[in-house]
XYZ file of C-alpha atoms in Angstrom:
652
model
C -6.956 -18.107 -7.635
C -6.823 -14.764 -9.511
C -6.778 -11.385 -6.826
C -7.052 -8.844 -9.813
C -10.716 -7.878 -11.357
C -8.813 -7.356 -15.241
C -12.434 -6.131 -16.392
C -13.285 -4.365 -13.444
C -9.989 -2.143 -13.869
C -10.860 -1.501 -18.007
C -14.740 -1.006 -16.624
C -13.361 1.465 -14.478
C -10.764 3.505 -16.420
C -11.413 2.808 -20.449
C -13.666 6.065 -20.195
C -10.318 8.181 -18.871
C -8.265 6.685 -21.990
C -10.894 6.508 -24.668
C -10.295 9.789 -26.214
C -5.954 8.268 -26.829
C -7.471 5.154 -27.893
C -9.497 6.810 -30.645
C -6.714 8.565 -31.740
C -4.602 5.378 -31.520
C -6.818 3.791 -33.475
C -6.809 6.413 -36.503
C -3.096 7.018 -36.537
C -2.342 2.783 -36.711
C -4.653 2.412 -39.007
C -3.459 4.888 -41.148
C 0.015 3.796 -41.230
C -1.283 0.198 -42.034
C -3.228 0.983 -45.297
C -0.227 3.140 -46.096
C 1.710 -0.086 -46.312
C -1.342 -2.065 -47.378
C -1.941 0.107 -50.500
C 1.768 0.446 -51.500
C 1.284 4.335 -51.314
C 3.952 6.377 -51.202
C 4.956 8.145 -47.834
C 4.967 11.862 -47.460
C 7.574 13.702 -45.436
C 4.682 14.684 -43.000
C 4.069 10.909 -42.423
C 7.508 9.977 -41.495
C 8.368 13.247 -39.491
C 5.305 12.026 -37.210
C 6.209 8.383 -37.222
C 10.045 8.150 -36.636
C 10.969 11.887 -35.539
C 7.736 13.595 -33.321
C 8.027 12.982 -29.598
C 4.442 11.541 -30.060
C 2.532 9.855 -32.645
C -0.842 8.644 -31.023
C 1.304 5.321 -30.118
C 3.488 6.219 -27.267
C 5.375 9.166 -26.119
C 9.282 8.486 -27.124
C 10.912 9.421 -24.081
C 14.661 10.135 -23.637
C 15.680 6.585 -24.782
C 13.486 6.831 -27.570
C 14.265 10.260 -28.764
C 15.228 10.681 -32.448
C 17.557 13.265 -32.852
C 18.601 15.561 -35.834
C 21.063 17.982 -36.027
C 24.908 18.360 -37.735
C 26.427 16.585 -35.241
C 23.729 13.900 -34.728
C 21.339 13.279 -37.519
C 19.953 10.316 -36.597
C 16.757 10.954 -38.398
C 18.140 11.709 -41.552
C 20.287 8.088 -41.413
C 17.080 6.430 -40.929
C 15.346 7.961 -43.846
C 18.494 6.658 -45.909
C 17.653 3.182 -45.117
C 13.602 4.282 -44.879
C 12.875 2.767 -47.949
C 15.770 0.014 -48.613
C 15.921 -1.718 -45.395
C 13.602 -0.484 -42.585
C 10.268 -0.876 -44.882
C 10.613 -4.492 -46.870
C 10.368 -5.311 -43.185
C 7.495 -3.711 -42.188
C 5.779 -4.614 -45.433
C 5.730 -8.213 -44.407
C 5.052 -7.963 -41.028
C 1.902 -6.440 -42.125
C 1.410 -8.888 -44.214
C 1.562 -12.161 -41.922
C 0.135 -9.704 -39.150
C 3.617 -10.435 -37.505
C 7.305 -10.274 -36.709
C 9.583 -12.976 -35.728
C 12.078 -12.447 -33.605
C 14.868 -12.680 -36.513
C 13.140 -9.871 -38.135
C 12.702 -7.845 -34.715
C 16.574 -8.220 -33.924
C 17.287 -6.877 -37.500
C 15.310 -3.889 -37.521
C 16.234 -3.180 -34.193
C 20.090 -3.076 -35.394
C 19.433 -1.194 -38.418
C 17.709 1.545 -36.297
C 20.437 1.378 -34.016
C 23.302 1.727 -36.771
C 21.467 5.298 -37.540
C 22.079 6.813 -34.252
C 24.942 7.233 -31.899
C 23.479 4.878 -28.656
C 21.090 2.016 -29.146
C 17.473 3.227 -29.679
C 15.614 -0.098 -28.576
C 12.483 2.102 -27.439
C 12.104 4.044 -30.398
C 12.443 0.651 -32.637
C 9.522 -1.045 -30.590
C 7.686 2.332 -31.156
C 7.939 2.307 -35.097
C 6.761 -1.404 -35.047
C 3.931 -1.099 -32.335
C 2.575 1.170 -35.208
C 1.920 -1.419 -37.727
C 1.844 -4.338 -35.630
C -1.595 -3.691 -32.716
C -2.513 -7.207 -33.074
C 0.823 -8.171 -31.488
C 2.084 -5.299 -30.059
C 1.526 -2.881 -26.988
C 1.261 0.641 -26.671
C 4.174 0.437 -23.725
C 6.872 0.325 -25.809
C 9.586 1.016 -22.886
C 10.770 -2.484 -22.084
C 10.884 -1.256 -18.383
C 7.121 -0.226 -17.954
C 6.096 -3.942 -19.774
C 7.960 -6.306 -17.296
C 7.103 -4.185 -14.383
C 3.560 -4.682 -15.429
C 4.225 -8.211 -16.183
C 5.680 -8.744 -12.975
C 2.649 -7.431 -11.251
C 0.267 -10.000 -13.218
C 2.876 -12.630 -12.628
C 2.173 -11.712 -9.091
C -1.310 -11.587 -9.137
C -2.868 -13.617 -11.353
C -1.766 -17.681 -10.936
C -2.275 -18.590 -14.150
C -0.177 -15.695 -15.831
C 2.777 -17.560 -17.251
C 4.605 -15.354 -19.925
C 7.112 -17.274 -22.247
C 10.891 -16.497 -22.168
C 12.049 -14.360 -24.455
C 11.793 -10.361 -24.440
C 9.554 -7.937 -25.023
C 8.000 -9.125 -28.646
C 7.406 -12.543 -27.615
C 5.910 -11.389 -23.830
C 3.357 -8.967 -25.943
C 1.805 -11.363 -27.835
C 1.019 -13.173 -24.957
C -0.149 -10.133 -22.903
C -2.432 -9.539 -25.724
C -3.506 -13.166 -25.726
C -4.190 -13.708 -22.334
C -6.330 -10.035 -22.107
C -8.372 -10.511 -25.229
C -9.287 -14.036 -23.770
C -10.444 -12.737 -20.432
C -11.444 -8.869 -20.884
C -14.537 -7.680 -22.389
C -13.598 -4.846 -24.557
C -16.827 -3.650 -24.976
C -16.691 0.065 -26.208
C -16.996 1.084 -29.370
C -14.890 0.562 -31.832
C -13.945 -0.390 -35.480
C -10.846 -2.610 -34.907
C -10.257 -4.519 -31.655
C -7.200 -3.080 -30.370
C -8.202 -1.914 -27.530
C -5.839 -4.821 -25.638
C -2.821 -2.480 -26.804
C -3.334 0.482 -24.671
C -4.899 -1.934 -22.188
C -1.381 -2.862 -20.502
C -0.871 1.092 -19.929
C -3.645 1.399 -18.218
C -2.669 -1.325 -15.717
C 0.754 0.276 -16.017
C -1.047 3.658 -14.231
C -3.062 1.497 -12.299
C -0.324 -0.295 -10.902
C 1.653 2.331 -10.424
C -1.627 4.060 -8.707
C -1.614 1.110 -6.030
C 1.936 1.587 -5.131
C 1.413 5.040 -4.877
C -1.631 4.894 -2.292
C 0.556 2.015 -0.610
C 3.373 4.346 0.492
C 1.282 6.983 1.715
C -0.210 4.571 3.986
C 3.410 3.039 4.512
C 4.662 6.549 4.993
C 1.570 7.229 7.612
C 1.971 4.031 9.567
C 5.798 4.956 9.899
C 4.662 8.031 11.330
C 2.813 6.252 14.156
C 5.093 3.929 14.507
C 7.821 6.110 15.165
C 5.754 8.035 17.982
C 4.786 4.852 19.425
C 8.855 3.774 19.617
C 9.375 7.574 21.072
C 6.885 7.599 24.044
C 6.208 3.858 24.286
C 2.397 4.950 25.084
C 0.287 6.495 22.819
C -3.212 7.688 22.201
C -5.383 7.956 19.518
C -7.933 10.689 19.786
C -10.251 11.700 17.039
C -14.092 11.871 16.014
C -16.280 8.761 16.060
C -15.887 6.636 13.155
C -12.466 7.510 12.012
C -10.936 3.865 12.563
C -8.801 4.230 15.980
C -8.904 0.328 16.949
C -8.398 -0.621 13.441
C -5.271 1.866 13.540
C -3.816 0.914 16.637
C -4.297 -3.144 15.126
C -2.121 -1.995 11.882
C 0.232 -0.169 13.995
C 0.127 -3.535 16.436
C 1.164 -5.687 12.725
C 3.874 -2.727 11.795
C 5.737 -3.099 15.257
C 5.343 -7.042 15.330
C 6.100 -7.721 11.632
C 7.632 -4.818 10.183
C 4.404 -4.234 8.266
C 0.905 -4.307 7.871
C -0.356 -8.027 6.918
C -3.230 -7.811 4.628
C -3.854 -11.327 5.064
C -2.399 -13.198 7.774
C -1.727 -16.923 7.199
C -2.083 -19.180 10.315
C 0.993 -19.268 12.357
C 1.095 -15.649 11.871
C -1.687 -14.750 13.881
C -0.758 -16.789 16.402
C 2.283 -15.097 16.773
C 0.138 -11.231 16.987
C -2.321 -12.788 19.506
C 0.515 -13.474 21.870
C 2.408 -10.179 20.811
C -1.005 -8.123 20.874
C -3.498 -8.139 23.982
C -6.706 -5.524 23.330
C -8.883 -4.876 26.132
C -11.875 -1.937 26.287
C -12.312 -0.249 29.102
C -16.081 0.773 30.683
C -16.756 2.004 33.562
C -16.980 -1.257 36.224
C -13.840 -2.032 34.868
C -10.871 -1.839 37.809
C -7.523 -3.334 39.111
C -8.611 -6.506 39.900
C -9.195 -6.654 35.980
C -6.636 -4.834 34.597
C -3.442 -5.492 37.468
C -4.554 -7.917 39.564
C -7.000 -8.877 42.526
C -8.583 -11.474 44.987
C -10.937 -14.030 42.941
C -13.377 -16.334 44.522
C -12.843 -20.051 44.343
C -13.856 -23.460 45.956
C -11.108 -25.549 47.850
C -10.832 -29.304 48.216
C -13.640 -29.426 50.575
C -16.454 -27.294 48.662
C -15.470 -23.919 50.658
C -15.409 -20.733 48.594
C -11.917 -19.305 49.323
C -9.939 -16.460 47.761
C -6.903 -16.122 45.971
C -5.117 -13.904 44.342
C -5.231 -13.802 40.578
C -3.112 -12.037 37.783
C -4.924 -9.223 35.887
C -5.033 -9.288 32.011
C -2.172 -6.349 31.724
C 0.210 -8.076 34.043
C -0.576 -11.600 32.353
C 0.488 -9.950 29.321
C 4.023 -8.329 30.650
C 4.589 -11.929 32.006
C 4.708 -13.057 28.157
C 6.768 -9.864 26.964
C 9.722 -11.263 29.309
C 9.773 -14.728 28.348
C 13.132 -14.643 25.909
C 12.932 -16.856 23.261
C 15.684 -18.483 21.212
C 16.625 -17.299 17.611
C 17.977 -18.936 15.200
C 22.082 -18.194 14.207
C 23.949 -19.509 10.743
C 27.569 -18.475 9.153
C 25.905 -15.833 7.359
C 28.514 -12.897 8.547
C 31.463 -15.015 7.557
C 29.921 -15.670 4.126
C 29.217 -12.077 3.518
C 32.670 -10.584 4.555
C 33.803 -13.347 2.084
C 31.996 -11.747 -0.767
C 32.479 -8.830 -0.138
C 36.049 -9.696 0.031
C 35.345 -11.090 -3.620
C 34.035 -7.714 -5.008
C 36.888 -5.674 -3.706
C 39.138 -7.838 -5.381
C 37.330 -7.131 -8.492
C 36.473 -3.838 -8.257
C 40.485 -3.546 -8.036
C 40.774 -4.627 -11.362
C 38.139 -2.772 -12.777
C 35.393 -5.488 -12.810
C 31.963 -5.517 -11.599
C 30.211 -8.624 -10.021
C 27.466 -9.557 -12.106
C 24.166 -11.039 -9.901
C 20.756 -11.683 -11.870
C 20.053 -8.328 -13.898
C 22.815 -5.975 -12.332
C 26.341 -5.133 -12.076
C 27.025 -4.875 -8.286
C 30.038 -2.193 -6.686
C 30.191 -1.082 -3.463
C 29.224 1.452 -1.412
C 31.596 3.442 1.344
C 29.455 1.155 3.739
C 30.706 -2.033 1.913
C 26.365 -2.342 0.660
C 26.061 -3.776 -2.812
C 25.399 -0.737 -5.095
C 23.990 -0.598 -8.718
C 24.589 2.773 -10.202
C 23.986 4.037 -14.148
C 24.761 7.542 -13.773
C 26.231 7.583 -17.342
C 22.999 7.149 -18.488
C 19.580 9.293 -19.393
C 18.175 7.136 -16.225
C 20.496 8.862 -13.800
C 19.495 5.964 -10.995
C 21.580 4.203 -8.406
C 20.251 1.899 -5.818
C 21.886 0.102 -2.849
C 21.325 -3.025 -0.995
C 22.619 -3.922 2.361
C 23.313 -6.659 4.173
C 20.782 -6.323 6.553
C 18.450 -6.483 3.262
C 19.676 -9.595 2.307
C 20.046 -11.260 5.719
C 16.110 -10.514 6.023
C 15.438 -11.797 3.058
C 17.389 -15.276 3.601
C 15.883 -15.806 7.026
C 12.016 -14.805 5.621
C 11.823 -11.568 6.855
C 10.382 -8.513 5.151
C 13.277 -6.734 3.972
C 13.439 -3.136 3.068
C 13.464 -2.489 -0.162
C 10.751 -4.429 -0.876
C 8.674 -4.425 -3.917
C 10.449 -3.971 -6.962
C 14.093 -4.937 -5.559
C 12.535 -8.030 -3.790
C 13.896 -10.625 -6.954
C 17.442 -8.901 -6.581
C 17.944 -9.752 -3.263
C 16.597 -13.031 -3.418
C 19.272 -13.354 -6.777
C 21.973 -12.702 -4.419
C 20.900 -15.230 -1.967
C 20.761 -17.885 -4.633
C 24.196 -16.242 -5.146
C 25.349 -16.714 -2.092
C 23.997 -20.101 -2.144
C 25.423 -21.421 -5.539
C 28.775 -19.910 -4.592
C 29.612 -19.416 -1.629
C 27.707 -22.827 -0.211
C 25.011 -20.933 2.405
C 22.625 -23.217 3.740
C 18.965 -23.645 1.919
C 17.365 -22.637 5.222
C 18.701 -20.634 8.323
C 20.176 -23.089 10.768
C 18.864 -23.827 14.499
C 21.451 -23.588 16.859
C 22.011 -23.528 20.449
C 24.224 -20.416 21.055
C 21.397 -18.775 23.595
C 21.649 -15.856 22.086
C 18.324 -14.269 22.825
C 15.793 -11.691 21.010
C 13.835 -8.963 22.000
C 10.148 -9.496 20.145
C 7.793 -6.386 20.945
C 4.331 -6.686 22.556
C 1.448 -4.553 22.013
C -1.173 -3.534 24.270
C -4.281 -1.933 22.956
C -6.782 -0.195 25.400
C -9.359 0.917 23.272
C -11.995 3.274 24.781
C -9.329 4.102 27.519
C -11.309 7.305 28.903
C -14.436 5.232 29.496
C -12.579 3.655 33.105
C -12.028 5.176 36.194
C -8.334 5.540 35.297
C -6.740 6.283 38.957
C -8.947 2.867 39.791
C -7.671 0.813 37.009
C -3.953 1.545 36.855
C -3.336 2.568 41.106
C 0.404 2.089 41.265
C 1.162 1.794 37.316
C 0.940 5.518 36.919
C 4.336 5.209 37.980
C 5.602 1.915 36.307
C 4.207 2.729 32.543
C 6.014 5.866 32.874
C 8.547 5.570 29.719
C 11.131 6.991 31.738
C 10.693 4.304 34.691
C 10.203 0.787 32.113
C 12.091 -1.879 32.836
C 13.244 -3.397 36.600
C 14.158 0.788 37.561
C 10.536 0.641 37.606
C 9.398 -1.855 39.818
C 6.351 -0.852 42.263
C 4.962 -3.365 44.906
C 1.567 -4.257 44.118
C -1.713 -3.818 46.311
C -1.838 -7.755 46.640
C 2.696 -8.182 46.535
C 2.378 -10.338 50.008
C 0.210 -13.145 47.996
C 2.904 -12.843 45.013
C 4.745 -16.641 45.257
C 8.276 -16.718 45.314
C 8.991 -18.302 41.970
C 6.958 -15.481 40.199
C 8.771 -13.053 37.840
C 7.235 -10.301 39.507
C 7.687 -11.297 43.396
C 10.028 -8.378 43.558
C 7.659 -5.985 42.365
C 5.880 -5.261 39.176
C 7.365 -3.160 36.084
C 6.336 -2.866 32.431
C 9.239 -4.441 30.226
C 10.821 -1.943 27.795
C 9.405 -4.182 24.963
C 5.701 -3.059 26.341
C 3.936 -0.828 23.989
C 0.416 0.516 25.144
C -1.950 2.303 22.558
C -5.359 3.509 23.982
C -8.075 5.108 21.690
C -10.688 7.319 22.460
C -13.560 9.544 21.369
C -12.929 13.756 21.585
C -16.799 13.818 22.081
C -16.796 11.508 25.292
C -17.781 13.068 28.307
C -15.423 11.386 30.420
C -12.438 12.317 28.638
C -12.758 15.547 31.041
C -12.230 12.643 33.875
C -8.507 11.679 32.716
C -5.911 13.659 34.890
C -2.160 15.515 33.876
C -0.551 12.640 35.713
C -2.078 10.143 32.940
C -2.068 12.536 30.379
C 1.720 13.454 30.593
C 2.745 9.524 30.294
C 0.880 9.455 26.511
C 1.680 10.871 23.413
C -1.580 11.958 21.858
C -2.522 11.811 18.316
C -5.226 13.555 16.699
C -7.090 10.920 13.831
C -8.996 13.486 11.887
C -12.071 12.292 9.632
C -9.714 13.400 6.522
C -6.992 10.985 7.729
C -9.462 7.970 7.773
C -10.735 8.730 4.489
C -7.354 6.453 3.743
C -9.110 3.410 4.587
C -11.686 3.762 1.912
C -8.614 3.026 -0.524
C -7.896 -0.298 1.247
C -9.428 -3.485 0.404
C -8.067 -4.143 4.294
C -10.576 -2.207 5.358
C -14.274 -3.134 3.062
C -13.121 -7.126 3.109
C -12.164 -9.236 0.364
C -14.338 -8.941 -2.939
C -16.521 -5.832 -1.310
C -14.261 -2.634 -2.263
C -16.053 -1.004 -4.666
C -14.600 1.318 -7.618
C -12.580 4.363 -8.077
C -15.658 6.570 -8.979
C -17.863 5.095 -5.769
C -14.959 6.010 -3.616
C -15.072 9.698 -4.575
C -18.674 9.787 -4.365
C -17.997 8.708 -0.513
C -15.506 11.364 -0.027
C -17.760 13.859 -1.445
C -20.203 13.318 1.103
C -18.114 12.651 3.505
C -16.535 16.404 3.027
C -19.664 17.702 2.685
C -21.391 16.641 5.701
C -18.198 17.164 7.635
C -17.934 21.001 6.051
C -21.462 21.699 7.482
C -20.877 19.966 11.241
C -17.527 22.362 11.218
C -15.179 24.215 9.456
C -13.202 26.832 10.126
C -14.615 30.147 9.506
C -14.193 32.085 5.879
C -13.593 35.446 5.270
C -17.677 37.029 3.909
C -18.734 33.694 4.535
C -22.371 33.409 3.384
C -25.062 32.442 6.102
C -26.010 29.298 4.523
C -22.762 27.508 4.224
C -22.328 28.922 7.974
C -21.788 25.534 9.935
C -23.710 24.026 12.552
C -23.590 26.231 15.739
C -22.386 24.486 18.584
C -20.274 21.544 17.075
C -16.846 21.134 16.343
C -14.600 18.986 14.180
C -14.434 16.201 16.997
C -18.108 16.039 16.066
C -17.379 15.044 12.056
C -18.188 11.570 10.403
C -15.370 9.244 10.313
C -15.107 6.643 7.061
C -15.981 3.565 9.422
C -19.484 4.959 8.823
C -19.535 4.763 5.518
C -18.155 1.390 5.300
C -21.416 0.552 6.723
C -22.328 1.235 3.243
C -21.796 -2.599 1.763
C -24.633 -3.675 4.106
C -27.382 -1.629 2.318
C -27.327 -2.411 -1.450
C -30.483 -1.502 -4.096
C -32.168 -3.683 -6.027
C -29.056 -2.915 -8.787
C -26.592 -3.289 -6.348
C -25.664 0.398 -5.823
C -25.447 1.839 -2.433
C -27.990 2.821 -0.646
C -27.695 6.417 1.201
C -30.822 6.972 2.568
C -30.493 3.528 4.399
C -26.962 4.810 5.876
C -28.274 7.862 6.481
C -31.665 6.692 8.194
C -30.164 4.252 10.430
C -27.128 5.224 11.839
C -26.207 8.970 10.550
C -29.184 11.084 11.839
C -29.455 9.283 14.944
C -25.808 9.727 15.909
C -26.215 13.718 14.637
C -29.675 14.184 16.734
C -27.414 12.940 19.566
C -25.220 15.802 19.359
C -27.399 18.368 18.764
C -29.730 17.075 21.888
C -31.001 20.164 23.996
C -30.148 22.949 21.125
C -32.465 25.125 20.472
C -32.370 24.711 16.510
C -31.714 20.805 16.720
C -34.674 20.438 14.196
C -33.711 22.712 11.563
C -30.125 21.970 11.813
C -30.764 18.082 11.186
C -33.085 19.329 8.041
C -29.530 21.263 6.930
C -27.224 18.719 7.931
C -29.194 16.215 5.653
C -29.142 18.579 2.980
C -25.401 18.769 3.185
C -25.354 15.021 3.136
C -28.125 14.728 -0.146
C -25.495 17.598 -2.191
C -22.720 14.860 -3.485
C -24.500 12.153 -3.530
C -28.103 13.303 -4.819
C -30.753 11.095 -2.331
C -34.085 11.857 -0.659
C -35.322 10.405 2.427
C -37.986 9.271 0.247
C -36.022 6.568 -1.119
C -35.248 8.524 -4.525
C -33.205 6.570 -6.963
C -31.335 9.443 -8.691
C -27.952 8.346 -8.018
C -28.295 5.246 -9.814
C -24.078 5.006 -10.004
């Protein structure tokens, strides 16, 4: 089943490329009735096809640079051979609308023979110039097969042909013209040739987004590892729970699972407890307590009963067995192998890359000696994770390398097909997460008694232990009949509301065992990029998305910002509030539920049932509440032009 909208992405972002399309379109369809017509061609016309950086087909780049001077005329050798060589092929790729791959290779070696390093790139420019039935626009081999492995990855029935970068166009082309509606207007239908640039930016785009929220996450995570308790404060709305879940996933997995198969959330149900606190909520809940039940003979009797916290520390201490192979011997083998090599100047050669080594013995691919300047090393640890099924760091574009070198390892060096099971006892560490959302909302001193000491980072572990209220009842063969303590591998995230009244209620003594982290509405504007976060199918398109932020900001702006030099009174904000009070994007995601007749948002809906009652709140007993609601909707109507009339004017 396809996850990529190919129509929905040119839909989206033909009207950003239009204007190079158009001028695509007049400089390929010049050259072709050049050739067409047997006219002759004018210096001008070759100086803008083989020599100018860009010629309305692609920009040249370094490795596609044509060069001319004394000691490198490269464009002047190709103008020998212009009309003798280079053109008879053209002309009859034209002709059949087509090159084969004979003819490809040969004009590829002829442009090559003119210049002092191979010029691949600026060969598969001068052909995507006469050929845009066949051809892309991306004429940098590297930017096609990363796109190609993208669709590979995305779409199931994406199957490209071996072969190289002619024979995987034409079926790029194929494929898109079958499947995408090129609908604007135009007088030749090549619109499929810049198409694969635009999912080049697009994927690229993604990835982009995708580390930021990587690089975010880390940024939590790395707190949470710090204090082992943190909380997340912010304004309504602004996804805390949904944050502390993804930071739950990052700590338990390594990363964030946008879908999570079966077994999977198994394993983060009994890694991840979440609880909300209110205020009947106590220890008998939370630690533990005296519950009522009927004995043999129909009596109601007490006994005592673990809470849900200490149930969940009972399952953070119960080791588990991992799973051991001869991996380490294997690798010091062949790394043993390379050294050997490297002595005699040889590289080892794995999938698409000549391996060294590092100074820390990792695999290393370097081209420094060329315009790319890039290096990139892999460790073991990389590759161990990667045989075993972990995520391993690098991912994403360096996952098919490592899994190369496992089939390496494999093929030569006779590792297993699967991580064996063995009974060493070595044991693992797995870390548990426990999520307290609404944490200010309970009588804290009431809830935790004794654990103010215990969840102490300082005091985790058995240096911790505290006897309970109820230790007398605590059975002999229990884990905790010594006392209670948090394990070390106990993580607790609470999240809570700046705007609550109780949060007054939570003393230093709690307050100095958390790390606190402000979510701001700005920060959870993030989710609003993340399918994640609207469901599957329901995200809706670049342009939508910025309409949301704009109103967003702008209500936000009015509720509070920070004070600008001759600041006009009518941007002055709403007297009284502050930025805890903003909007946070969990509102607005609200927004799939209320739909028009032509399927565009609807606003007013959003706005009439859960903005302006949640804003009347706030403003409750000020003296202005009226008038400020009247400006606060105005703020609200600015970006995305509605009426509380129902006016459809923003008919996006």
């Amino acid at each position: 089943m396809s996850i990529l909208d190919l129509q929905k992405i040119y839909e989206e972002r033909i009207d950003d490329y239009y204007n190079w399309y158009q001028n695509y379109e007049q400089t390929v369809s010049k050259y072709i009735e050049i050739v067409k017509n047997g006219k002759e061609w004018t210096n001008e016309d070759l100086h803008q096809l083989i020599y100018a950086q860009s010629n309305g087909i692609a920009n040249s780049g370094q490795w596609g640079t044509i060069y001319n001077t004394d000691k490198n005329p490269e464009y002047d050798n190709i103008l020998k051979k212009w009309a003798t060589e280079l053109l008879p092929i053209i002309c009859d790729a034209v002709k059949n609308r087509g090159i084969t791959t004979e003819q490809y290779n040969q004009f590829k070696n002829i442009i090559t023979s003119c210049c002092k390093k191979e010029k691949k790139l600026a060969a598969n420019r001068i052909l995507a110039a006469f050929l845009p039935d066949e051809l892309t626009t991306t004429v940098h081999e590297r930017d096609f097969f990363y796109v190609e492995e993208k669709l590979a990855e995305k779409l199931t029935d994406y199957n490209p042909p071996q072969g190289g970068w002619l024979e995987k166009n034409k079926y790029f082309k194929d494929y898109c013209n079958d499947r995408v509606n090129f609908n604007r207007p135009s007088r030749y239908p090549w619109q499929s040739s810049i198409f694969n640039w635009i999912l080049r930016d697009y994927f690229k785009e993604v990835e982009k987004q995708e580390i930021n929220i990587i690089e975010m996450m880390e940024s939590y995570v790395n707190l949470l590892n710090t204090n082992h308790n943190l909380i997340l404060t912010g304004a309504p709305g602004t996804g805390k729970t949904y944050l502390a879940k993804q930071i739950a996933q990052r700590m338990i997995f390594g990363e964030t699972k946008k879908e999570m198969t079966g077994e999977e959330q198994k394993q983060f149900d009994k890694q991840c407890g979440l609880v909300q606190f209110h205020p009947s909520y106590d220890y008998t809940d939370f630690v533990e307590g005296l519950r009522p039940k009927q004995d043999d003979n129909g009596n109601v009797v007490f006994e005592r009963k673990d809470g849900v916290f200490k149930k969940f520390c009972k399952k953070a201490i119960a080791k588990e067995t991992t799973e051991e192979n001869k991996f380490d011997e294997i690798w010091d083998k062949f790394i043993a192998d390379i050294r050997v090599k490297l002595s005699n100047g040889e590289l080892t050669k794995i999938g698409n890359w000549e391996y060294g080594l590092s100074t820390k013995d990792s695999l290393k691919y370097s081209s420094i000696n060329t315009p790319s300047q890039y290096s990139f090393t892999i460790t073991k640890k990389n590759i161990l994770d990667t045989y075993c099924g972990r995520q391993a760091r690098p991912s994403g574009a360096f996952q098919k390398d490592m899994l190369d070198i496992v089939q390496h390892l494999k093929q030569t060096y006779n590792l297993s097909d699967k991580p064996e099971q063995t009974d060493s006892g070595d044991k693992t560490t797995k870390q548990y997460v426990f999520i307290i959302d609404e944490i200010n909302r309970g009588e804290i001193s009431k809830i935790f008694g004794e654990l103010f000491f215990s969840i102490d980072p300082g005091y985790r572990g058995t240096d911790g232990k505290v006897k309970t209220q109820y230790q007398n009842l605590i059975d002999e063969d229990d884990e905790f009949f010594d006392g209670f303590y948090v394990p070390e591998n106990v993580y607790i995230i609470g999240t809570m509301n700046d705007i609550d009244r109780s949060v007054e209620s939570m003393d230093f003594a709690f307050r100095r065992r958390f790390a606190f982290k402000e979510v701001t509405a700005e920060d959870s504007q993030k989710m609003l990029d993340t399918e994640e976060a609207w469901g599957k199918g329901e995200k809706p398109d670049n342009e939508t998305i910025k309409t949301i932020k704009d109103i967003m900001d702008s209500l936000n702006d009015k509720i509070w910002h920070k004070k600008e030099e001759n600041e006009k009174e009518e941007d002055r904000c709403i007297e009284g509030l502050s930025s805890a009070y903003h909007i946070g994007a969990s509102y607005f995601l609200k927004l799939k539920n209320y739909r028009k007749d032509n399927g565009d948002f609807d606003y007013d809906k959003l706005w009439k049932f859960h903005l302006e009652g949640l804003l009347r709140e706030y403003l409750r007993g000020m003296p202005n509440a009226d008038d400020d609601i009247i400006k606060l909707k105005e703020a609200y109507d600015k970006s995305n032009n509605t009426s509380t009339n129902g006016s459809d004017s923003n008919n996006r």
